Amino acid sequence: MKITCPYCERAFDVDQVDDAELWRERAEIAAKLGPAWRIANEYVDCFRQFTTSRVSLKKRVRILWRMVKLWEACEFEYDGKRYRTDKRRIMEALETVCNLEKCGFQNDNYLKRVMMQASERVSAQGMTAKEEQDREEKRRQTALERSKSAAASEKVLQGITFEEFKKRHADKEFPIKFLRE
């Protein structure tokens, strides 16, 4: 289908406009990936059906956007579990997959399995097992400190008479049921 430009009256194909947009997106992806651009672009070739075939520009851009998402978040999901990695490990996994020179990939699962070996498992809250363990230990320490301070204040209260308590806390109002004689 041809479209005529209203300004220069030149006819061009609609697919040319679509391709121009895809090439612009590809340049944007290259900027986002930075040092990983070359290896990510090579990784896309694993999605060829045969070693002599090509990957369409639309599919190439779609795969590269997934790589950008992985590169920026450094997290991925595989088999219902989330994992955290770093950019160095992502590049190493991409190189490992590309060096195998396989083709016919349908998704990124092979890359994820390679990355999984050097990644930390992450919980639904986005925390690693060590971070969760540290958080739980901190919570336990806080609870222990609270119980110790409550026990200490109870001991102090048990050692004084009701009259002495009233003198110490004359400016505060307490319900009688909480006071012990």
Coordinates of N, CA, C and O in Angstrom, one line a residue:
M1 N 0.8 -1.2 0.0 CA 0.0 0.0 0.0 C 0.9 1.2 0.0 O 1.8 1.3 0.8
K2 N 0.6 2.2 -0.8 CA 1.4 3.4 -1.0 C 0.6 4.6 -0.4 O -0.6 4.7 -0.5
I3 N 1.4 5.5 0.2 CA 0.8 6.7 0.8 C 1.6 7.8 0.1 O 2.8 7.8 -0.1
T4 N 0.8 8.9 -0.1 CA 1.5 10.1 -0.7 C 1.6 11.2 0.3 O 0.7 11.5 1.1
C5 N 2.8 11.7 0.4 CA 3.1 12.8 1.4 C 2.4 14.1 1.0 O 2.4 14.5 -0.2
P6 N 1.6 14.7 1.9 CA 0.9 15.9 1.5 C 1.8 17.1 1.3 O 1.3 18.1 0.6
Y7 N 3.0 17.1 1.7 CA 3.9 18.2 1.5 C 4.8 18.1 0.3 O 4.8 19.0 -0.5
C8 N 5.4 17.0 0.1 CA 6.3 16.8 -1.1 C 5.7 16.0 -2.2 O 6.3 15.9 -3.3
E9 N 4.5 15.4 -2.0 CA 3.8 14.6 -2.9 C 4.6 13.4 -3.4 O 4.4 12.9 -4.5
R10 N 5.4 12.9 -2.6 CA 6.2 11.7 -2.9 C 5.5 10.5 -2.3 O 5.0 10.5 -1.2
A11 N 5.4 9.4 -3.1 CA 4.7 8.2 -2.7 C 5.7 7.3 -2.0 O 6.9 7.2 -2.4
F12 N 5.3 6.7 -0.9 CA 6.1 5.7 -0.2 C 5.2 4.6 0.4 O 4.0 4.8 0.6
D13 N 5.9 3.5 0.7 CA 5.2 2.3 1.2 C 5.0 2.4 2.7 O 5.8 2.9 3.4
V14 N 3.8 1.9 3.2 CA 3.5 2.0 4.6 C 4.5 1.1 5.4 O 4.9 1.5 6.5
D15 N 5.0 0.0 4.8 CA 6.0 -0.8 5.5 C 7.3 -0.1 5.8 O 8.0 -0.4 6.7
Q16 N 7.6 0.9 4.9 CA 8.8 1.7 5.1 C 8.7 2.5 6.4 O 9.7 2.7 7.2
V17 N 7.5 3.0 6.7 CA 7.3 3.8 7.9 C 7.4 2.9 9.1 O 8.1 3.2 10.1
D18 N 6.8 1.7 9.0 CA 6.9 0.7 10.1 C 8.4 0.3 10.4 O 8.8 0.3 11.5
D19 N 9.1 0.1 9.3 CA 10.5 -0.3 9.4 C 11.4 0.8 10.0 O 12.3 0.6 10.8
A20 N 11.1 2.0 9.6 CA 11.8 3.2 10.2 C 11.6 3.3 11.7 O 12.6 3.5 12.5
E21 N 10.4 3.0 12.1 CA 10.1 3.1 13.6 C 10.8 1.9 14.3 O 11.4 2.1 15.4
L22 N 10.9 0.8 13.7 CA 11.6 -0.4 14.3 C 13.1 -0.1 14.4 O 13.7 -0.4 15.4
W23 N 13.7 0.5 13.4 CA 15.1 0.8 13.4 C 15.4 1.9 14.5 O 16.4 1.8 15.2
R24 N 14.4 2.8 14.7 CA 14.6 3.8 15.7 C 14.5 3.1 17.1 O 15.3 3.4 18.0
E25 N 13.6 2.2 17.3 CA 13.5 1.5 18.5 C 14.8 0.7 18.8 O 15.3 0.6 19.9
R26 N 15.3 0.1 17.7 CA 16.5 -0.7 17.9 C 17.7 0.2 18.3 O 18.5 -0.3 19.2
A27 N 17.8 1.4 17.8 CA 18.8 2.3 18.3 C 18.6 2.7 19.7 O 19.6 2.8 20.5
E28 N 17.4 2.8 20.2 CA 17.1 3.2 21.6 C 17.5 2.0 22.5 O 18.0 2.2 23.5
I29 N 17.2 0.8 22.0 CA 17.6 -0.4 22.8 C 19.1 -0.5 22.9 O 19.6 -0.8 24.0
A30 N 19.8 -0.2 21.8 CA 21.3 -0.2 21.9 C 21.8 0.7 22.9 O 22.7 0.4 23.6
A31 N 21.2 1.9 23.0 CA 21.6 2.9 24.0 C 21.3 2.4 25.4 O 22.1 2.6 26.3
K32 N 20.2 1.7 25.6 CA 19.9 1.2 26.9 C 20.8 0.1 27.4 O 21.1 0.0 28.6
L33 N 21.1 -0.8 26.5 CA 21.9 -1.9 26.8 C 23.4 -1.6 27.0 O 24.1 -2.3 27.7
G34 N 23.9 -0.6 26.3 CA 25.2 -0.1 26.4 C 26.2 -1.2 26.1 O 26.2 -1.7 25.0
P35 N 27.1 -1.6 27.1 CA 28.1 -2.6 26.8 C 27.6 -4.0 26.4 O 28.3 -4.8 25.8
A36 N 26.3 -4.3 26.8 CA 25.7 -5.6 26.5 C 25.1 -5.7 25.1 O 24.5 -6.7 24.7
W37 N 25.1 -4.6 24.4 CA 24.4 -4.5 23.1 C 24.9 -5.6 22.1 O 24.1 -6.3 21.6
R38 N 26.1 -5.7 21.9 CA 26.7 -6.6 20.9 C 26.3 -8.1 21.3 O 25.9 -8.8 20.4
I39 N 26.5 -8.4 22.5 CA 26.2 -9.8 22.9 C 24.7 -10.1 22.9 O 24.2 -11.2 22.5
A40 N 23.9 -9.1 23.2 CA 22.4 -9.3 23.2 C 21.9 -9.4 21.8 O 21.0 -10.2 21.5
N41 N 22.5 -8.6 20.9 CA 22.2 -8.7 19.5 C 22.6 -10.0 18.9 O 21.8 -10.6 18.1
E42 N 23.7 -10.6 19.3 CA 24.1 -11.9 18.9 C 23.2 -13.0 19.5 O 22.9 -14.0 18.8
Y43 N 22.7 -12.8 20.7 CA 21.8 -13.7 21.3 C 20.5 -13.9 20.5 O 20.0 -15.0 20.4
V44 N 20.1 -12.8 19.9 CA 18.8 -12.9 19.1 C 19.0 -13.9 18.0 O 18.0 -14.5 17.6
D45 N 20.2 -14.1 17.5 CA 20.4 -15.1 16.4 C 20.1 -16.5 16.8 O 19.8 -17.4 16.0
C46 N 20.0 -16.8 18.1 CA 19.6 -18.1 18.6 C 18.2 -18.4 18.3 O 17.7 -19.5 18.4
F47 N 17.4 -17.4 18.0 CA 16.0 -17.5 17.7 C 15.7 -17.8 16.2 O 14.6 -17.9 15.8
R48 N 16.8 -18.0 15.4 CA 16.6 -18.4 14.0 C 16.2 -19.8 14.0 O 16.5 -20.6 14.8
Q49 N 15.4 -20.2 13.0 CA 14.9 -21.5 12.9 C 16.0 -22.5 12.4 O 16.1 -23.6 12.8
F50 N 16.8 -22.0 11.5 CA 17.9 -22.7 10.9 C 19.2 -21.8 11.0 O 19.0 -20.6 11.1
T51 N 20.3 -22.4 10.9 CA 21.5 -21.6 11.0 C 21.6 -20.6 9.8 O 22.3 -19.6 9.9
T52 N 21.0 -20.9 8.7 CA 21.0 -20.0 7.5 C 19.9 -19.0 7.4 O 19.9 -18.1 6.6
S53 N 18.9 -19.2 8.3 CA 17.7 -18.3 8.2 C 18.0 -17.0 9.0 O 19.0 -16.8 9.7
R54 N 17.0 -16.1 8.9 CA 17.1 -14.8 9.6 C 16.0 -14.6 10.6 O 14.9 -15.2 10.4
V55 N 16.2 -13.6 11.5 CA 15.1 -13.3 12.5 C 14.6 -11.9 12.0 O 15.3 -11.0 11.7
S56 N 13.2 -11.8 11.8 CA 12.7 -10.6 11.3 C 13.0 -9.4 12.3 O 13.2 -9.6 13.5
L57 N 12.9 -8.2 11.7 CA 13.2 -7.1 12.5 C 12.2 -6.9 13.7 O 12.6 -6.5 14.8
K58 N 11.0 -7.1 13.5 CA 10.0 -7.0 14.5 C 10.3 -8.0 15.7 O 10.2 -7.6 16.8
K59 N 10.6 -9.2 15.3 CA 10.9 -10.2 16.4 C 12.2 -9.9 17.1 O 12.3 -10.0 18.3
R60 N 13.1 -9.4 16.3 CA 14.4 -9.0 16.9 C 14.2 -7.9 17.9 O 14.8 -8.0 19.1
V61 N 13.4 -6.9 17.6 CA 13.1 -5.8 18.5 C 12.4 -6.3 19.8 O 12.7 -5.9 20.9
R62 N 11.4 -7.2 19.6 CA 10.7 -7.7 20.7 C 11.6 -8.5 21.7 O 11.5 -8.3 22.9
I63 N 12.5 -9.3 21.1 CA 13.4 -10.1 22.0 C 14.4 -9.1 22.7 O 14.7 -9.3 23.9
L64 N 14.9 -8.1 22.0 CA 15.8 -7.1 22.6 C 15.1 -6.3 23.7 O 15.8 -6.0 24.7
W65 N 13.8 -6.0 23.6 CA 13.1 -5.4 24.7 C 13.1 -6.2 25.9 O 13.2 -5.7 27.0
R66 N 13.0 -7.5 25.8 CA 13.1 -8.4 26.9 C 14.4 -8.4 27.5 O 14.6 -8.4 28.8
M67 N 15.5 -8.3 26.7 CA 16.8 -8.2 27.2 C 17.0 -6.9 28.0 O 17.7 -6.8 29.0
V68 N 16.4 -5.8 27.5 CA 16.5 -4.5 28.2 C 15.8 -4.6 29.6 O 16.4 -4.2 30.6
K69 N 14.7 -5.3 29.6 CA 14.0 -5.4 30.9 C 14.9 -6.2 31.9 O 15.0 -5.9 33.0
L70 N 15.5 -7.3 31.4 CA 16.4 -8.1 32.2 C 17.6 -7.3 32.7 O 18.0 -7.3 33.8
W71 N 18.2 -6.6 31.7 CA 19.4 -5.8 32.0 C 19.1 -4.7 33.1 O 19.9 -4.5 33.9
E72 N 18.0 -4.0 33.0 CA 17.7 -2.9 33.9 C 17.3 -3.4 35.3 O 17.6 -2.9 36.3
A73 N 16.5 -4.5 35.3 CA 16.0 -5.0 36.6 C 16.9 -6.0 37.3 O 16.9 -6.1 38.5
C74 N 17.7 -6.7 36.5 CA 18.6 -7.7 37.0 C 17.9 -8.8 37.8 O 18.4 -9.3 38.8
E75 N 16.6 -9.0 37.4 CA 15.8 -10.0 38.0 C 15.0 -10.7 36.9 O 14.7 -10.1 35.9
F76 N 14.8 -12.0 37.1 CA 14.0 -12.8 36.2 C 13.2 -13.8 36.9 O 13.5 -14.1 38.0
E77 N 12.2 -14.4 36.2 CA 11.4 -15.4 36.8 C 11.5 -16.6 35.9 O 11.5 -16.6 34.7
Y78 N 11.7 -17.8 36.6 CA 11.8 -19.0 35.9 C 11.1 -20.1 36.7 O 11.3 -20.2 37.9
D79 N 10.2 -20.8 36.1 CA 9.5 -21.9 36.8 C 8.7 -21.4 38.0 O 8.7 -22.1 39.0
G80 N 8.2 -20.2 37.9 CA 7.4 -19.7 39.0 C 8.2 -19.1 40.2 O 7.6 -18.7 41.2
K81 N 9.5 -19.1 40.0 CA 10.3 -18.5 41.1 C 11.1 -17.4 40.6 O 11.5 -17.4 39.4
R82 N 11.4 -16.4 41.4 CA 12.1 -15.2 41.0 C 13.6 -15.3 41.5 O 13.9 -15.8 42.5
Y83 N 14.5 -14.8 40.6 CA 15.9 -14.8 40.9 C 16.5 -13.4 40.6 O 16.0 -12.7 39.8
R84 N 17.5 -13.1 41.4 CA 18.2 -11.8 41.2 C 19.7 -12.1 40.8 O 20.3 -13.1 41.3
T85 N 20.2 -11.3 39.9 CA 21.5 -11.5 39.4 C 22.1 -10.1 39.2 O 21.6 -9.1 39.7
D86 N 23.3 -10.1 38.6 CA 23.9 -8.8 38.3 C 24.2 -8.7 36.8 O 24.2 -9.7 36.1
K87 N 24.7 -7.5 36.3 CA 24.9 -7.3 34.9 C 26.1 -8.2 34.4 O 26.0 -8.7 33.3
R88 N 27.1 -8.3 35.2 CA 28.2 -9.1 34.8 C 27.8 -10.6 34.6 O 28.2 -11.2 33.6
R89 N 27.0 -11.1 35.4 CA 26.5 -12.5 35.3 C 25.6 -12.6 34.1 O 25.6 -13.7 33.4
I90 N 24.8 -11.6 33.8 CA 23.9 -11.6 32.6 C 24.8 -11.7 31.3 O 24.5 -12.5 30.4
M91 N 25.8 -10.9 31.3 CA 26.7 -10.9 30.1 C 27.4 -12.3 30.0 O 27.5 -12.8 28.9
E92 N 27.8 -12.8 31.1 CA 28.5 -14.1 31.0 C 27.5 -15.2 30.5 O 27.9 -16.1 29.7
A93 N 26.3 -15.1 31.0 CA 25.3 -16.1 30.5 C 25.0 -15.9 29.0 O 24.9 -16.9 28.3
L94 N 24.9 -14.7 28.6 CA 24.7 -14.4 27.2 C 25.8 -15.0 26.3 O 25.6 -15.6 25.3
E95 N 27.0 -14.8 26.8 CA 28.2 -15.3 26.1 C 28.2 -16.8 26.0 O 28.5 -17.4 25.0
T96 N 27.8 -17.4 27.2 CA 27.8 -18.9 27.2 C 26.8 -19.4 26.2 O 27.1 -20.4 25.5
V97 N 25.6 -18.8 26.2 CA 24.5 -19.3 25.3 C 25.0 -19.1 23.8 O 24.8 -19.9 23.0
C98 N 25.5 -17.9 23.5 CA 26.0 -17.6 22.2 C 27.1 -18.5 21.7 O 27.1 -18.9 20.5
N99 N 28.0 -18.9 22.6 CA 29.1 -19.7 22.2 C 28.6 -21.1 21.9 O 29.3 -21.8 21.2
L100 N 27.5 -21.5 22.3 CA 27.0 -22.9 22.0 C 26.5 -22.9 20.6 O 26.3 -24.0 20.0
E101 N 26.2 -21.7 20.0 CA 25.7 -21.6 18.6 C 24.5 -22.5 18.3 O 24.4 -23.1 17.3
K102 N 23.6 -22.5 19.2 CA 22.3 -23.2 19.0 C 21.3 -22.3 18.3 O 21.5 -21.1 18.3
C103 N 20.3 -22.9 17.7 CA 19.3 -22.1 17.1 C 17.9 -22.8 17.3 O 17.9 -23.9 17.8
G104 N 16.9 -22.1 17.0 CA 15.5 -22.6 17.2 C 14.9 -22.3 18.5 O 13.9 -22.9 18.9
F105 N 15.5 -21.4 19.3 CA 14.9 -21.0 20.6 C 13.5 -20.4 20.4 O 13.2 -19.7 19.4
Q106 N 12.6 -20.8 21.3 CA 11.2 -20.2 21.3 C 11.0 -19.2 22.4 O 10.1 -18.3 22.3
N107 N 11.8 -19.2 23.4 CA 11.7 -18.3 24.5 C 13.1 -18.2 25.2 O 14.1 -18.7 24.7
D108 N 13.2 -17.4 26.3 CA 14.4 -17.2 27.0 C 14.7 -18.2 28.1 O 15.6 -18.0 28.9
N109 N 14.1 -19.3 28.1 CA 14.2 -20.3 29.2 C 15.6 -20.8 29.3 O 16.2 -21.1 30.4
Y110 N 16.3 -21.1 28.2 CA 17.6 -21.6 28.2 C 18.6 -20.6 28.8 O 19.4 -21.0 29.6
L111 N 18.5 -19.4 28.4 CA 19.3 -18.3 29.0 C 19.0 -18.2 30.6 O 20.0 -18.1 31.3
K112 N 17.8 -18.3 30.9 CA 17.4 -18.3 32.4 C 18.0 -19.4 33.1 O 18.5 -19.2 34.3
R113 N 18.0 -20.6 32.6 CA 18.6 -21.8 33.2 C 20.1 -21.6 33.4 O 20.7 -21.9 34.5
V114 N 20.8 -21.0 32.4 CA 22.2 -20.7 32.6 C 22.4 -19.6 33.7 O 23.3 -19.8 34.5
M115 N 21.6 -18.6 33.7 CA 21.8 -17.5 34.7 C 21.4 -18.0 36.1 O 22.0 -17.6 37.1
M116 N 20.5 -19.0 36.2 CA 20.0 -19.5 37.5 C 21.2 -20.1 38.3 O 21.1 -20.0 39.5
Q117 N 22.1 -20.6 37.7 CA 23.2 -21.3 38.4 C 24.0 -20.3 39.2 O 24.6 -20.7 40.2
A118 N 24.1 -19.0 38.8 CA 24.9 -18.0 39.5 C 24.0 -16.9 40.1 O 24.4 -15.8 40.3
S119 N 22.7 -17.2 40.4 CA 21.8 -16.2 40.8 C 21.2 -16.5 42.2 O 21.3 -17.7 42.6
E120 N 20.7 -15.5 42.9 CA 20.1 -15.7 44.2 C 18.6 -15.8 44.0 O 18.0 -15.0 43.3
R121 N 18.0 -16.7 44.7 CA 16.5 -16.8 44.7 C 15.9 -15.6 45.5 O 16.4 -15.2 46.5
V122 N 14.8 -15.1 45.0 CA 14.2 -13.9 45.6 C 12.8 -14.2 45.9 O 12.1 -14.9 45.2
S123 N 12.3 -13.7 47.1 CA 10.9 -13.9 47.5 C 10.0 -13.0 46.7 O 10.4 -12.2 45.9
A124 N 8.7 -13.2 47.0 CA 7.7 -12.3 46.3 C 7.9 -10.9 46.7 O 7.5 -10.0 45.9
Q125 N 8.4 -10.6 47.9 CA 8.7 -9.2 48.2 C 10.0 -8.6 47.6 O 10.3 -7.5 47.8
G126 N 10.7 -9.4 46.9 CA 11.9 -9.0 46.2 C 13.1 -9.1 47.1 O 14.1 -8.4 46.8
M127 N 13.1 -9.9 48.1 CA 14.2 -10.1 49.0 C 14.8 -11.4 48.8 O 14.1 -12.4 48.6
T128 N 16.2 -11.5 49.0 CA 16.8 -12.8 48.9 C 16.6 -13.5 50.2 O 16.2 -12.9 51.2
A129 N 17.0 -14.8 50.3 CA 16.8 -15.5 51.5 C 17.6 -15.0 52.7 O 17.2 -14.9 53.8
K130 N 18.8 -14.5 52.4 CA 19.7 -13.9 53.4 C 19.0 -12.6 53.9 O 19.0 -12.3 55.2
E131 N 18.5 -11.8 53.0 CA 17.8 -10.5 53.5 C 16.6 -10.8 54.3 O 16.4 -10.1 55.3
E132 N 15.8 -11.8 53.9 CA 14.7 -12.2 54.7 C 15.1 -12.7 56.1 O 14.5 -12.4 57.1
Q133 N 16.2 -13.5 56.2 CA 16.7 -14.1 57.4 C 17.1 -12.9 58.3 O 16.8 -12.9 59.5
D134 N 17.8 -11.9 57.8 CA 18.3 -10.8 58.5 C 17.1 -10.0 59.1 O 17.1 -9.5 60.2
R135 N 16.1 -9.8 58.2 CA 14.9 -9.1 58.7 C 14.2 -9.8 59.8 O 13.8 -9.2 60.8
E136 N 14.1 -11.1 59.7 CA 13.4 -11.9 60.7 C 14.2 -11.9 62.0 O 13.6 -11.7 63.1
E137 N 15.5 -11.9 61.9 CA 16.4 -11.9 63.1 C 16.2 -10.5 63.8 O 16.2 -10.4 65.0
K138 N 16.2 -9.4 63.0 CA 16.0 -8.1 63.6 C 14.7 -8.0 64.3 O 14.5 -7.4 65.3
R139 N 13.6 -8.6 63.7 CA 12.3 -8.5 64.3 C 12.3 -9.3 65.6 O 11.7 -8.8 66.6
R140 N 13.0 -10.4 65.6 CA 13.0 -11.2 66.9 C 13.8 -10.5 68.0 O 13.4 -10.5 69.1
Q141 N 14.9 -9.8 67.6 CA 15.6 -9.0 68.6 C 14.8 -7.9 69.1 O 14.8 -7.7 70.3
T142 N 14.1 -7.2 68.3 CA 13.2 -6.1 68.7 C 12.1 -6.7 69.7 O 11.8 -6.1 70.7
A143 N 11.5 -7.8 69.3 CA 10.5 -8.4 70.2 C 11.1 -8.8 71.5 O 10.5 -8.6 72.6
L144 N 12.3 -9.4 71.5 CA 12.9 -9.8 72.7 C 13.2 -8.6 73.6 O 13.0 -8.6 74.8
E145 N 13.7 -7.5 73.0 CA 14.0 -6.3 73.8 C 12.7 -5.7 74.4 O 12.8 -5.3 75.6
R146 N 11.7 -5.7 73.7 CA 10.4 -5.3 74.2 C 9.9 -6.1 75.4 O 9.4 -5.6 76.4
S147 N 10.0 -7.4 75.2 CA 9.6 -8.3 76.3 C 10.4 -8.1 77.6 O 9.9 -8.1 78.7
K148 N 11.7 -7.9 77.4 CA 12.6 -7.7 78.5 C 12.3 -6.4 79.2 O 12.3 -6.3 80.4
S149 N 12.0 -5.3 78.4 CA 11.7 -4.0 79.0 C 10.3 -4.1 79.7 O 10.1 -3.5 80.8
A150 N 9.4 -4.8 79.2 CA 8.1 -5.0 79.8 C 8.2 -5.8 81.1 O 7.6 -5.4 82.1
A151 N 9.1 -6.8 81.1 CA 9.3 -7.6 82.3 C 10.0 -6.7 83.4 O 9.6 -6.8 84.6
A152 N 10.9 -5.9 83.0 CA 11.6 -5.1 83.9 C 10.7 -4.0 84.5 O 10.7 -3.8 85.8
S153 N 9.8 -3.5 83.7 CA 8.9 -2.5 84.3 C 7.8 -3.1 85.2 O 7.4 -2.5 86.1
E154 N 7.5 -4.3 84.9 CA 6.5 -5.1 85.7 C 7.1 -5.3 87.1 O 6.5 -5.3 88.1
K155 N 8.4 -5.7 87.1 CA 9.1 -6.0 88.4 C 9.1 -4.7 89.2 O 8.9 -4.7 90.4
V156 N 9.4 -3.6 88.6 CA 9.4 -2.3 89.3 C 8.0 -2.0 89.9 O 7.9 -1.6 91.0
L157 N 7.0 -2.2 89.1 CA 5.6 -2.0 89.6 C 5.3 -2.9 90.7 O 4.6 -2.5 91.6
Q158 N 5.7 -4.2 90.7 CA 5.4 -5.1 91.8 C 6.1 -4.8 93.1 O 5.6 -5.1 94.1
G159 N 7.2 -4.0 93.0 CA 7.9 -3.7 94.3 C 7.4 -2.5 95.0 O 8.0 -2.2 96.0
I160 N 6.5 -1.7 94.4 CA 6.0 -0.5 95.1 C 4.6 -0.6 95.5 O 3.8 -1.4 95.0
T161 N 4.2 0.2 96.5 CA 2.8 0.2 96.9 C 2.0 1.1 96.0 O 2.5 1.9 95.2
F162 N 0.7 0.9 96.2 CA -0.3 1.7 95.4 C -0.1 3.2 95.6 O -0.1 4.0 94.7
E163 N 0.1 3.6 96.9 CA 0.2 5.0 97.2 C 1.5 5.6 96.6 O 1.5 6.7 96.1
E164 N 2.6 4.8 96.6 CA 3.8 5.3 96.0 C 3.7 5.4 94.5 O 4.2 6.4 93.9
F165 N 3.0 4.5 93.9 CA 2.7 4.6 92.4 C 1.9 5.8 92.1 O 2.2 6.5 91.1
K166 N 0.9 6.1 92.9 CA 0.1 7.3 92.7 C 0.9 8.6 92.8 O 0.8 9.5 92.0
K167 N 1.9 8.6 93.7 CA 2.7 9.8 93.9 C 3.6 10.0 92.7 O 3.8 11.1 92.2
R168 N 4.2 8.9 92.2 CA 5.1 8.9 91.1 C 4.4 9.4 89.8 O 5.0 10.0 88.9
H169 N 3.2 8.9 89.6 CA 2.4 9.2 88.4 C 1.2 10.0 88.7 O 0.1 9.7 88.1
A170 N 1.3 11.0 89.4 CA 0.1 11.9 89.8 C -0.4 12.6 88.6 O -1.6 12.8 88.5
D171 N 0.4 13.0 87.6 CA 0.0 13.7 86.5 C -0.6 12.9 85.4 O -1.3 13.4 84.5
K172 N -0.5 11.6 85.5 CA -1.1 10.7 84.5 C -2.3 10.0 85.0 O -2.5 9.7 86.2
E173 N -3.2 9.6 84.1 CA -4.4 8.9 84.4 C -4.3 7.5 84.0 O -4.1 7.2 82.8
F174 N -4.5 6.6 84.9 CA -4.4 5.1 84.6 C -5.7 4.5 85.1 O -6.2 4.8 86.2
P175 N -6.3 3.6 84.4 CA -7.4 2.8 84.9 C -7.0 2.0 86.1 O -5.9 1.4 86.1
I176 N -7.8 1.9 87.1 CA -7.5 1.2 88.4 C -7.2 -0.2 88.1 O -6.4 -0.8 88.8
K177 N -7.9 -0.9 87.1 CA -7.7 -2.3 87.0 C -6.3 -2.7 86.6 O -5.9 -3.8 86.7
F178 N -5.5 -1.8 86.0 CA -4.1 -2.1 85.6 C -3.2 -1.9 86.8 O -2.0 -2.3 86.7
L179 N -3.6 -1.4 87.9 CA -2.7 -1.1 89.0 C -2.8 -2.3 90.0 O -3.8 -2.9 90.2
R180 N -1.6 -2.7 90.6 CA -1.6 -3.8 91.5 C -1.2 -3.2 92.9 O -0.4 -2.3 93.0
E181 N -1.8 -3.8 93.9 CA -1.4 -3.3 95.3 C -0.4 -4.3 95.9 O -0.4 -5.4 95.6

